PDB file of C-alpha atoms in Angstrom:
ATOM      1  CA  UNK A   1      15.171  15.783  34.376  1.00 44.00           C
ATOM      2  CA  UNK A   2      18.033  16.757  32.048  1.00 48.00           C
ATOM      3  CA  UNK A   3      16.869  18.763  29.058  1.00 50.00           C
ATOM      4  CA  UNK A   4      18.437  18.339  25.623  1.00 49.00           C
ATOM      5  CA  UNK A   5      20.689  15.492  26.748  1.00 49.00           C
ATOM      6  CA  UNK A   6      22.267  13.144  24.216  1.00 48.00           C
ATOM      7  CA  UNK A   7      19.871  10.557  22.795  1.00 49.00           C
ATOM      8  CA  UNK A   8      16.678  12.329  23.905  1.00 48.00           C
ATOM      9  CA  UNK A   9      14.209  14.946  22.635  1.00 51.00           C
ATOM     10  CA  UNK A  10      12.270  17.723  24.334  1.00 52.00           C
ATOM     11  CA  UNK A  11       9.302  15.360  24.648  1.00 54.00           C
ATOM     12  CA  UNK A  12      11.445  12.726  26.312  1.00 58.00           C
ATOM     13  CA  UNK A  13      11.088  10.245  23.393  1.00 60.00           C
ATOM     14  CA  UNK A  14      14.254   8.415  22.408  1.00 70.00           C
ATOM     15  CA  UNK A  15      15.116   8.758  18.671  1.00 80.00           C
ATOM     16  CA  UNK A  16      15.620   4.990  18.422  1.00 80.00           C
ATOM     17  CA  UNK A  17      12.072   4.396  19.685  1.00 80.00           C
ATOM     18  CA  UNK A  18      10.713   6.857  17.124  1.00 80.00           C
ATOM     19  CA  UNK A  19      12.637   5.131  14.346  1.00 78.00           C
ATOM     20  CA  UNK A  20      11.436   1.718  15.556  1.00 74.00           C
ATOM     21  CA  UNK A  21       7.803   2.816  15.369  1.00 80.00           C
ATOM     22  CA  UNK A  22       8.398   4.299  11.920  1.00 75.00           C
ATOM     23  CA  UNK A  23       9.861   1.019  10.633  1.00 75.00           C
ATOM     24  CA  UNK A  24       6.980  -0.953  12.141  1.00 73.00           C
ATOM     25  CA  UNK A  25       4.500   1.276  10.306  1.00 78.00           C
ATOM     26  CA  UNK A  26       6.418   0.819   7.063  1.00 78.00           C
ATOM     27  CA  UNK A  27       6.278  -2.967   7.429  1.00 75.00           C
ATOM     28  CA  UNK A  28       2.566  -2.925   8.271  1.00 77.00           C
ATOM     29  CA  UNK A  29       1.807  -0.640   5.320  1.00 74.00           C
ATOM     30  CA  UNK A  30       3.714  -2.733   2.779  1.00 80.00           C
ATOM     31  CA  UNK A  31       1.493  -4.253   0.090  1.00 79.00           C
ATOM     32  CA  UNK A  32       4.030  -7.048  -0.399  1.00 87.00           C
ATOM     33  CA  UNK A  33       4.501  -9.751   2.196  1.00 88.00           C
ATOM     34  CA  UNK A  34       7.496  -9.349   4.510  1.00 89.00           C
ATOM     35  CA  UNK A  35       8.394 -12.663   6.115  1.00 89.00           C
ATOM     36  CA  UNK A  36      11.189 -14.052   8.278  1.00 91.00           C
ATOM     37  CA  UNK A  37      11.867 -17.727   8.870  1.00 92.00           C
ATOM     38  CA  UNK A  38      14.474 -20.057  10.287  1.00 92.00           C
ATOM     39  CA  UNK A  39      16.968 -21.928   8.118  1.00 91.00           C
ATOM     40  CA  UNK A  40      14.630 -24.911   8.460  1.00 91.00           C
ATOM     41  CA  UNK A  41      11.748 -22.962   6.913  1.00 90.00           C
ATOM     42  CA  UNK A  42       9.751 -22.282  10.099  1.00 92.00           C
ATOM     43  CA  UNK A  43       7.984 -18.899   9.897  1.00 92.00           C
ATOM     44  CA  UNK A  44       8.928 -16.494  12.705  1.00 91.00           C
ATOM     45  CA  UNK A  45       7.288 -13.290  11.469  1.00 91.00           C
ATOM     46  CA  UNK A  46       4.602 -12.468   8.887  1.00 88.00           C
ATOM     47  CA  UNK A  47       3.556  -8.913   8.029  1.00 88.00           C
ATOM     48  CA  UNK A  48      -0.004  -7.756   7.281  1.00 86.00           C
ATOM     49  CA  UNK A  49       0.784  -8.119   3.582  1.00 85.00           C
ATOM     50  CA  UNK A  50       1.752 -11.723   4.289  1.00 85.00           C
ATOM     51  CA  UNK A  51      -1.567 -12.337   6.030  1.00 85.00           C
ATOM     52  CA  UNK A  52      -3.423 -11.031   2.968  1.00 85.00           C
ATOM     53  CA  UNK A  53      -1.310 -13.094   0.577  1.00 84.00           C
ATOM     54  CA  UNK A  54      -1.486 -16.366   2.505  1.00 83.00           C
ATOM     55  CA  UNK A  55      -5.079 -15.844   3.627  1.00 80.00           C
ATOM     56  CA  UNK A  56      -4.453 -16.666   7.293  1.00 81.00           C
ATOM     57  CA  UNK A  57      -3.841 -14.638  10.484  1.00 83.00           C
ATOM     58  CA  UNK A  58      -0.340 -14.288  11.901  1.00 82.00           C
ATOM     59  CA  UNK A  59      -1.220 -16.517  14.851  1.00 84.00           C
ATOM     60  CA  UNK A  60      -1.763 -19.449  12.510  1.00 84.00           C
ATOM     61  CA  UNK A  61       1.209 -18.726  10.269  1.00 87.00           C
ATOM     62  CA  UNK A  62       3.999 -18.149  12.807  1.00 89.00           C
ATOM     63  CA  UNK A  63       5.470 -21.483  13.830  1.00 89.00           C
ATOM     64  CA  UNK A  64       4.274 -23.238  10.671  1.00 88.00           C
ATOM     65  CA  UNK A  65       6.578 -24.427   7.896  1.00 89.00           C
ATOM     66  CA  UNK A  66       6.819 -22.507   4.640  1.00 89.00           C
ATOM     67  CA  UNK A  67       6.853 -25.926   2.928  1.00 88.00           C
ATOM     68  CA  UNK A  68       3.135 -26.284   3.677  1.00 83.00           C
ATOM     69  CA  UNK A  69       2.481 -23.297   1.378  1.00 85.00           C
ATOM     70  CA  UNK A  70       4.913 -24.164  -1.422  1.00 87.00           C
ATOM     71  CA  UNK A  71       3.132 -26.126  -4.143  1.00 84.00           C
ATOM     72  CA  UNK A  72       6.055 -28.566  -4.443  1.00 82.00           C
ATOM     73  CA  UNK A  73       6.801 -28.689  -0.700  1.00 82.00           C
ATOM     74  CA  UNK A  74      10.216 -29.505   0.745  1.00 86.00           C
ATOM     75  CA  UNK A  75      11.829 -30.059  -2.650  1.00 86.00           C
ATOM     76  CA  UNK A  76      11.068 -26.450  -3.597  1.00 85.00           C
ATOM     77  CA  UNK A  77      12.392 -25.121  -0.272  1.00 89.00           C
ATOM     78  CA  UNK A  78      15.644 -27.081  -0.603  1.00 89.00           C
ATOM     79  CA  UNK A  79      16.188 -25.645  -4.085  1.00 87.00           C
ATOM     80  CA  UNK A  80      15.432 -22.125  -2.815  1.00 88.00           C
ATOM     81  CA  UNK A  81      17.771 -22.481   0.187  1.00 89.00           C
ATOM     82  CA  UNK A  82      20.611 -23.875  -1.967  1.00 89.00           C
ATOM     83  CA  UNK A  83      20.358 -20.917  -4.321  1.00 89.00           C
ATOM     84  CA  UNK A  84      20.295 -18.470  -1.401  1.00 90.00           C
ATOM     85  CA  UNK A  85      23.344 -20.062   0.221  1.00 89.00           C
ATOM     86  CA  UNK A  86      25.213 -20.017  -3.078  1.00 89.00           C
ATOM     87  CA  UNK A  87      24.609 -16.342  -3.854  1.00 85.00           C
ATOM     88  CA  UNK A  88      24.021 -14.867  -0.388  1.00 85.00           C
ATOM     89  CA  UNK A  89      20.823 -13.243  -1.636  1.00 88.00           C
ATOM     90  CA  UNK A  90      18.044 -13.723  -4.170  1.00 88.00           C
ATOM     91  CA  UNK A  91      16.584 -10.844  -6.136  1.00 87.00           C
ATOM     92  CA  UNK A  92      13.975 -12.648  -8.219  1.00 85.00           C
ATOM     93  CA  UNK A  93      12.773 -16.154  -7.443  1.00 87.00           C
ATOM     94  CA  UNK A  94       9.506 -17.171  -9.080  1.00 88.00           C
ATOM     95  CA  UNK A  95       7.376 -19.889  -7.557  1.00 88.00           C
ATOM     96  CA  UNK A  96       3.801 -20.666  -6.525  1.00 87.00           C
ATOM     97  CA  UNK A  97       2.181 -20.606  -3.094  1.00 87.00           C
ATOM     98  CA  UNK A  98      -0.892 -22.644  -2.204  1.00 85.00           C
ATOM     99  CA  UNK A  99      -3.196 -20.587   0.026  1.00 82.00           C
ATOM    100  CA  UNK A 100      -6.287 -21.941   1.831  1.00 77.00           C
ATOM    101  CA  UNK A 101      -8.698 -19.183   0.772  1.00 74.00           C
ATOM    102  CA  UNK A 102      -7.170 -17.743  -2.433  1.00 79.00           C
ATOM    103  CA  UNK A 103      -5.935 -20.851  -4.206  1.00 83.00           C
ATOM    104  CA  UNK A 104      -2.574 -21.052  -5.952  1.00 88.00           C
ATOM    105  CA  UNK A 105      -0.816 -17.687  -6.266  1.00 88.00           C
ATOM    106  CA  UNK A 106       2.191 -16.893  -8.458  1.00 88.00           C
ATOM    107  CA  UNK A 107       4.813 -14.974  -6.473  1.00 90.00           C
ATOM    108  CA  UNK A 108       8.186 -13.330  -6.921  1.00 90.00           C
ATOM    109  CA  UNK A 109      10.539 -13.578  -3.928  1.00 90.00           C
ATOM    110  CA  UNK A 110      13.532 -11.471  -2.919  1.00 91.00           C
ATOM    111  CA  UNK A 111      15.491 -12.915   0.001  1.00 92.00           C
ATOM    112  CA  UNK A 112      18.617 -12.451   2.091  1.00 92.00           C
ATOM    113  CA  UNK A 113      20.142 -13.716   5.337  1.00 92.00           C
ATOM    114  CA  UNK A 114      19.772 -11.981   8.697  1.00 91.00           C
ATOM    115  CA  UNK A 115      22.856 -11.985  10.951  1.00 89.00           C
ATOM    116  CA  UNK A 116      23.342 -11.528  14.687  1.00 88.00           C
ATOM    117  CA  UNK A 117      25.886  -9.223  16.304  1.00 85.00           C
ATOM    118  CA  UNK A 118      28.602 -11.881  15.873  1.00 86.00           C
ATOM    119  CA  UNK A 119      27.904 -12.125  12.130  1.00 85.00           C
ATOM    120  CA  UNK A 120      26.326 -15.578  12.268  1.00 89.00           C
ATOM    121  CA  UNK A 121      23.282 -16.306  10.116  1.00 89.00           C
ATOM    122  CA  UNK A 122      20.140 -16.519  12.250  1.00 89.00           C
ATOM    123  CA  UNK A 123      17.165 -16.195   9.926  1.00 92.00           C
ATOM    124  CA  UNK A 124      16.028 -15.605   6.349  1.00 92.00           C
ATOM    125  CA  UNK A 125      14.269 -12.384   5.346  1.00 92.00           C
ATOM    126  CA  UNK A 126      11.904 -12.557   2.377  1.00 92.00           C
ATOM    127  CA  UNK A 127       9.858  -9.962   0.499  1.00 92.00           C
ATOM    128  CA  UNK A 128       7.129 -11.805  -1.396  1.00 90.00           C
ATOM    129  CA  UNK A 129       5.251 -10.070  -4.206  1.00 91.00           C
ATOM    130  CA  UNK A 130       2.007 -11.469  -5.614  1.00 89.00           C
ATOM    131  CA  UNK A 131       2.396 -11.452  -9.424  1.00 88.00           C
ATOM    132  CA  UNK A 132      -0.623 -13.628 -10.267  1.00 87.00           C
ATOM    133  CA  UNK A 133      -2.479 -10.834 -12.089  1.00 85.00           C
ATOM    134  CA  UNK A 134       0.669  -9.757 -13.951  1.00 86.00           C
ATOM    135  CA  UNK A 135       1.371 -13.338 -15.027  1.00 85.00           C
ATOM    136  CA  UNK A 136      -2.186 -13.803 -16.277  1.00 86.00           C
ATOM    137  CA  UNK A 137      -1.952 -10.554 -18.235  1.00 87.00           C
ATOM    138  CA  UNK A 138       1.328 -11.736 -19.777  1.00 84.00           C
ATOM    139  CA  UNK A 139      -0.288 -15.045 -20.775  1.00 85.00           C
ATOM    140  CA  UNK A 140      -3.170 -13.154 -22.374  1.00 87.00           C
ATOM    141  CA  UNK A 141      -0.691 -11.019 -24.351  1.00 88.00           C
ATOM    142  CA  UNK A 142       1.120 -14.149 -25.539  1.00 86.00           C
ATOM    143  CA  UNK A 143      -2.194 -15.682 -26.646  1.00 85.00           C
ATOM    144  CA  UNK A 144      -3.078 -12.458 -28.462  1.00 82.00           C
ATOM    145  CA  UNK A 145       0.252 -12.504 -30.298  1.00 84.00           C
ATOM    146  CA  UNK A 146      -0.279 -16.130 -31.293  1.00 82.00           C
ATOM    147  CA  UNK A 147      -3.777 -15.282 -32.477  1.00 76.00           C
ATOM    148  CA  UNK A 148      -2.410 -12.439 -34.588  1.00 78.00           C
ATOM    149  CA  UNK A 149       0.159 -14.821 -36.105  1.00 79.00           C
ATOM    150  CA  UNK A 150      -2.631 -17.323 -36.783  1.00 74.00           C
ATOM    151  CA  UNK A 151      -4.549 -14.546 -38.533  1.00 74.00           C
ATOM    152  CA  UNK A 152      -1.651 -13.854 -40.892  1.00 77.00           C
ATOM    153  CA  UNK A 153      -1.318 -17.589 -41.564  1.00 77.00           C
ATOM    154  CA  UNK A 154      -5.064 -17.910 -42.182  1.00 74.00           C
ATOM    155  CA  UNK A 155      -4.990 -15.040 -44.684  1.00 74.00           C
ATOM    156  CA  UNK A 156      -2.155 -16.715 -46.573  1.00 76.00           C
ATOM    157  CA  UNK A 157      -3.881 -20.105 -46.518  1.00 75.00           C
ATOM    158  CA  UNK A 158      -7.167 -18.596 -47.714  1.00 75.00           C
ATOM    159  CA  UNK A 159      -5.386 -17.020 -50.672  1.00 74.00           C
ATOM    160  CA  UNK A 160      -3.096 -19.917 -51.621  1.00 81.00           C
ATOM    161  CA  UNK A 161      -5.648 -22.695 -51.082  1.00 83.00           C
ATOM    162  CA  UNK A 162      -8.805 -20.836 -52.096  1.00 80.00           C
ATOM    163  CA  UNK A 163      -7.785 -20.244 -55.706  1.00 82.00           C
ATOM    164  CA  UNK A 164      -6.908 -23.913 -56.494  1.00 87.00           C
ATOM    165  CA  UNK A 165     -10.154 -25.030 -54.818  1.00 87.00           C
ATOM    166  CA  UNK A 166     -12.160 -22.714 -57.065  1.00 86.00           C
ATOM    167  CA  UNK A 167     -10.370 -24.176 -60.067  1.00 88.00           C
ATOM    168  CA  UNK A 168     -11.086 -27.773 -58.971  1.00 90.00           C
ATOM    169  CA  UNK A 169     -14.736 -26.953 -58.311  1.00 89.00           C
ATOM    170  CA  UNK A 170     -15.144 -25.387 -61.768  1.00 90.00           C
ATOM    171  CA  UNK A 171     -13.502 -28.336 -63.520  1.00 91.00           C
ATOM    172  CA  UNK A 172     -15.698 -30.881 -61.713  1.00 91.00           C
ATOM    173  CA  UNK A 173     -18.807 -28.963 -62.755  1.00 90.00           C
ATOM    174  CA  UNK A 174     -17.700 -29.120 -66.412  1.00 90.00           C
ATOM    175  CA  UNK A 175     -16.902 -32.834 -66.136  1.00 91.00           C
ATOM    176  CA  UNK A 176     -20.247 -33.566 -64.480  1.00 89.00           C
ATOM    177  CA  UNK A 177     -22.033 -31.907 -67.402  1.00 88.00           C
ATOM    178  CA  UNK A 178     -20.060 -33.998 -69.907  1.00 88.00           C
ATOM    179  CA  UNK A 179     -20.033 -37.334 -68.090  1.00 86.00           C
ATOM    180  CA  UNK A 180     -22.648 -39.856 -69.227  1.00 85.00           C
ATOM    181  CA  UNK A 181     -21.815 -42.526 -66.662  1.00 88.00           C
ATOM    182  CA  UNK A 182     -23.875 -42.083 -63.457  1.00 88.00           C
ATOM    183  CA  UNK A 183     -21.132 -43.541 -61.256  1.00 89.00           C
ATOM    184  CA  UNK A 184     -18.590 -41.052 -62.641  1.00 90.00           C
ATOM    185  CA  UNK A 185     -21.036 -38.193 -62.045  1.00 88.00           C
ATOM    186  CA  UNK A 186     -21.514 -39.353 -58.448  1.00 90.00           C
ATOM    187  CA  UNK A 187     -17.756 -39.503 -57.960  1.00 90.00           C
ATOM    188  CA  UNK A 188     -17.393 -35.961 -59.248  1.00 90.00           C
ATOM    189  CA  UNK A 189     -20.203 -34.810 -56.949  1.00 90.00           C
ATOM    190  CA  UNK A 190     -18.266 -36.356 -54.033  1.00 91.00           C
ATOM    191  CA  UNK A 191     -15.201 -34.371 -55.138  1.00 92.00           C
ATOM    192  CA  UNK A 192     -17.258 -31.172 -54.973  1.00 90.00           C
ATOM    193  CA  UNK A 193     -18.517 -32.134 -51.512  1.00 90.00           C
ATOM    194  CA  UNK A 194     -14.962 -32.494 -50.198  1.00 91.00           C
ATOM    195  CA  UNK A 195     -13.927 -29.251 -51.905  1.00 90.00           C
ATOM    196  CA  UNK A 196     -16.664 -27.475 -49.972  1.00 89.00           C
ATOM    197  CA  UNK A 197     -15.390 -29.099 -46.768  1.00 89.00           C
ATOM    198  CA  UNK A 198     -11.901 -27.726 -47.410  1.00 88.00           C
ATOM    199  CA  UNK A 199     -13.397 -24.304 -48.153  1.00 85.00           C
ATOM    200  CA  UNK A 200     -15.241 -24.480 -44.814  1.00 86.00           C
ATOM    201  CA  UNK A 201     -11.948 -25.220 -43.018  1.00 83.00           C
ATOM    202  CA  UNK A 202     -10.355 -22.179 -44.680  1.00 79.00           C
ATOM    203  CA  UNK A 203     -13.330 -20.050 -43.592  1.00 79.00           C
ATOM    204  CA  UNK A 204     -12.968 -21.341 -40.011  1.00 78.00           C
ATOM    205  CA  UNK A 205      -9.312 -20.289 -40.004  1.00 73.00           C
ATOM    206  CA  UNK A 206     -10.316 -16.786 -41.045  1.00 71.00           C
ATOM    207  CA  UNK A 207     -13.086 -16.670 -38.431  1.00 72.00           C
ATOM    208  CA  UNK A 208     -10.494 -17.606 -35.802  1.00 66.00           C
ATOM    209  CA  UNK A 209      -9.144 -14.064 -35.956  1.00 59.00           C
ATOM    210  CA  UNK A 210     -12.377 -12.387 -36.999  1.00 64.00           C
ATOM    211  CA  UNK A 211     -15.056 -14.185 -34.969  1.00 60.00           C
ATOM    212  CA  UNK A 212     -18.532 -13.993 -36.465  1.00 61.00           C
ATOM    213  CA  UNK A 213     -21.694 -14.055 -34.327  1.00 70.00           C
ATOM    214  CA  UNK A 214     -23.361 -17.425 -33.850  1.00 73.00           C
ATOM    215  CA  UNK A 215     -25.991 -18.236 -36.435  1.00 79.00           C
ATOM    216  CA  UNK A 216     -28.661 -20.894 -36.073  1.00 87.00           C
ATOM    217  CA  UNK A 217     -30.179 -22.698 -39.045  1.00 85.00           C
ATOM    218  CA  UNK A 218     -32.305 -25.765 -39.627  1.00 91.00           C
ATOM    219  CA  UNK A 219     -30.446 -28.914 -40.629  1.00 89.00           C
ATOM    220  CA  UNK A 220     -31.483 -32.394 -41.617  1.00 92.00           C
ATOM    221  CA  UNK A 221     -30.088 -34.845 -39.087  1.00 93.00           C
ATOM    222  CA  UNK A 222     -30.761 -37.690 -41.522  1.00 93.00           C
ATOM    223  CA  UNK A 223     -28.743 -35.958 -44.271  1.00 88.00           C
ATOM    224  CA  UNK A 224     -25.835 -35.343 -41.869  1.00 86.00           C
ATOM    225  CA  UNK A 225     -25.755 -39.011 -40.816  1.00 91.00           C
ATOM    226  CA  UNK A 226     -26.042 -40.265 -44.389  1.00 87.00           C
ATOM    227  CA  UNK A 227     -23.200 -37.969 -45.453  1.00 80.00           C
ATOM    228  CA  UNK A 228     -21.032 -39.199 -42.595  1.00 79.00           C
ATOM    229  CA  UNK A 229     -21.752 -42.832 -43.544  1.00 84.00           C
TER     230      UNK A 229
END
């Protein structure tokens, strides 16, 4: 056996075989899904990361259409393919995949064409990253920012509305003391009731950003109904 010949090692292992095994290990170890499919969307290869993402073994996935996993089906695939054909590659394509065991997952796809030795396009290579957790975190941050803005608004409302309400309440108390007509007194009492309702709304706005613990108290159901009537 020739020793040290071109394209071989001392152990008799061809460098190309070693590199092939190395690449296979890289693909298997990838957290993201590595997928190939035909131009018609039929899956031809799914990595271990793809199995975890889609929630099915390779045997069930290979030969199936990617459209069965896209939430909007063929329409989504046609849009994706048109964009890929226009640009030759896609670096960031956001969509959703419907998986049997994990529900709808938000994903980010990078894709390009695979060519044969003659340069003709044979398949599509995709790297699919699950960004569901990241997207949920982003939505939570957006809600937090909106809540902070609502807090600033509530503080302004409490200040600008609270002072006039105090003034109205004080004036109605003075008028009640001076009014001799019972119907006028009742009307002024109704004004005070609605002032307190507005004050409660202002308090609720403030509690929106500074939630208070729940408090239970006894209430008269009859009084609540009569007030509503």
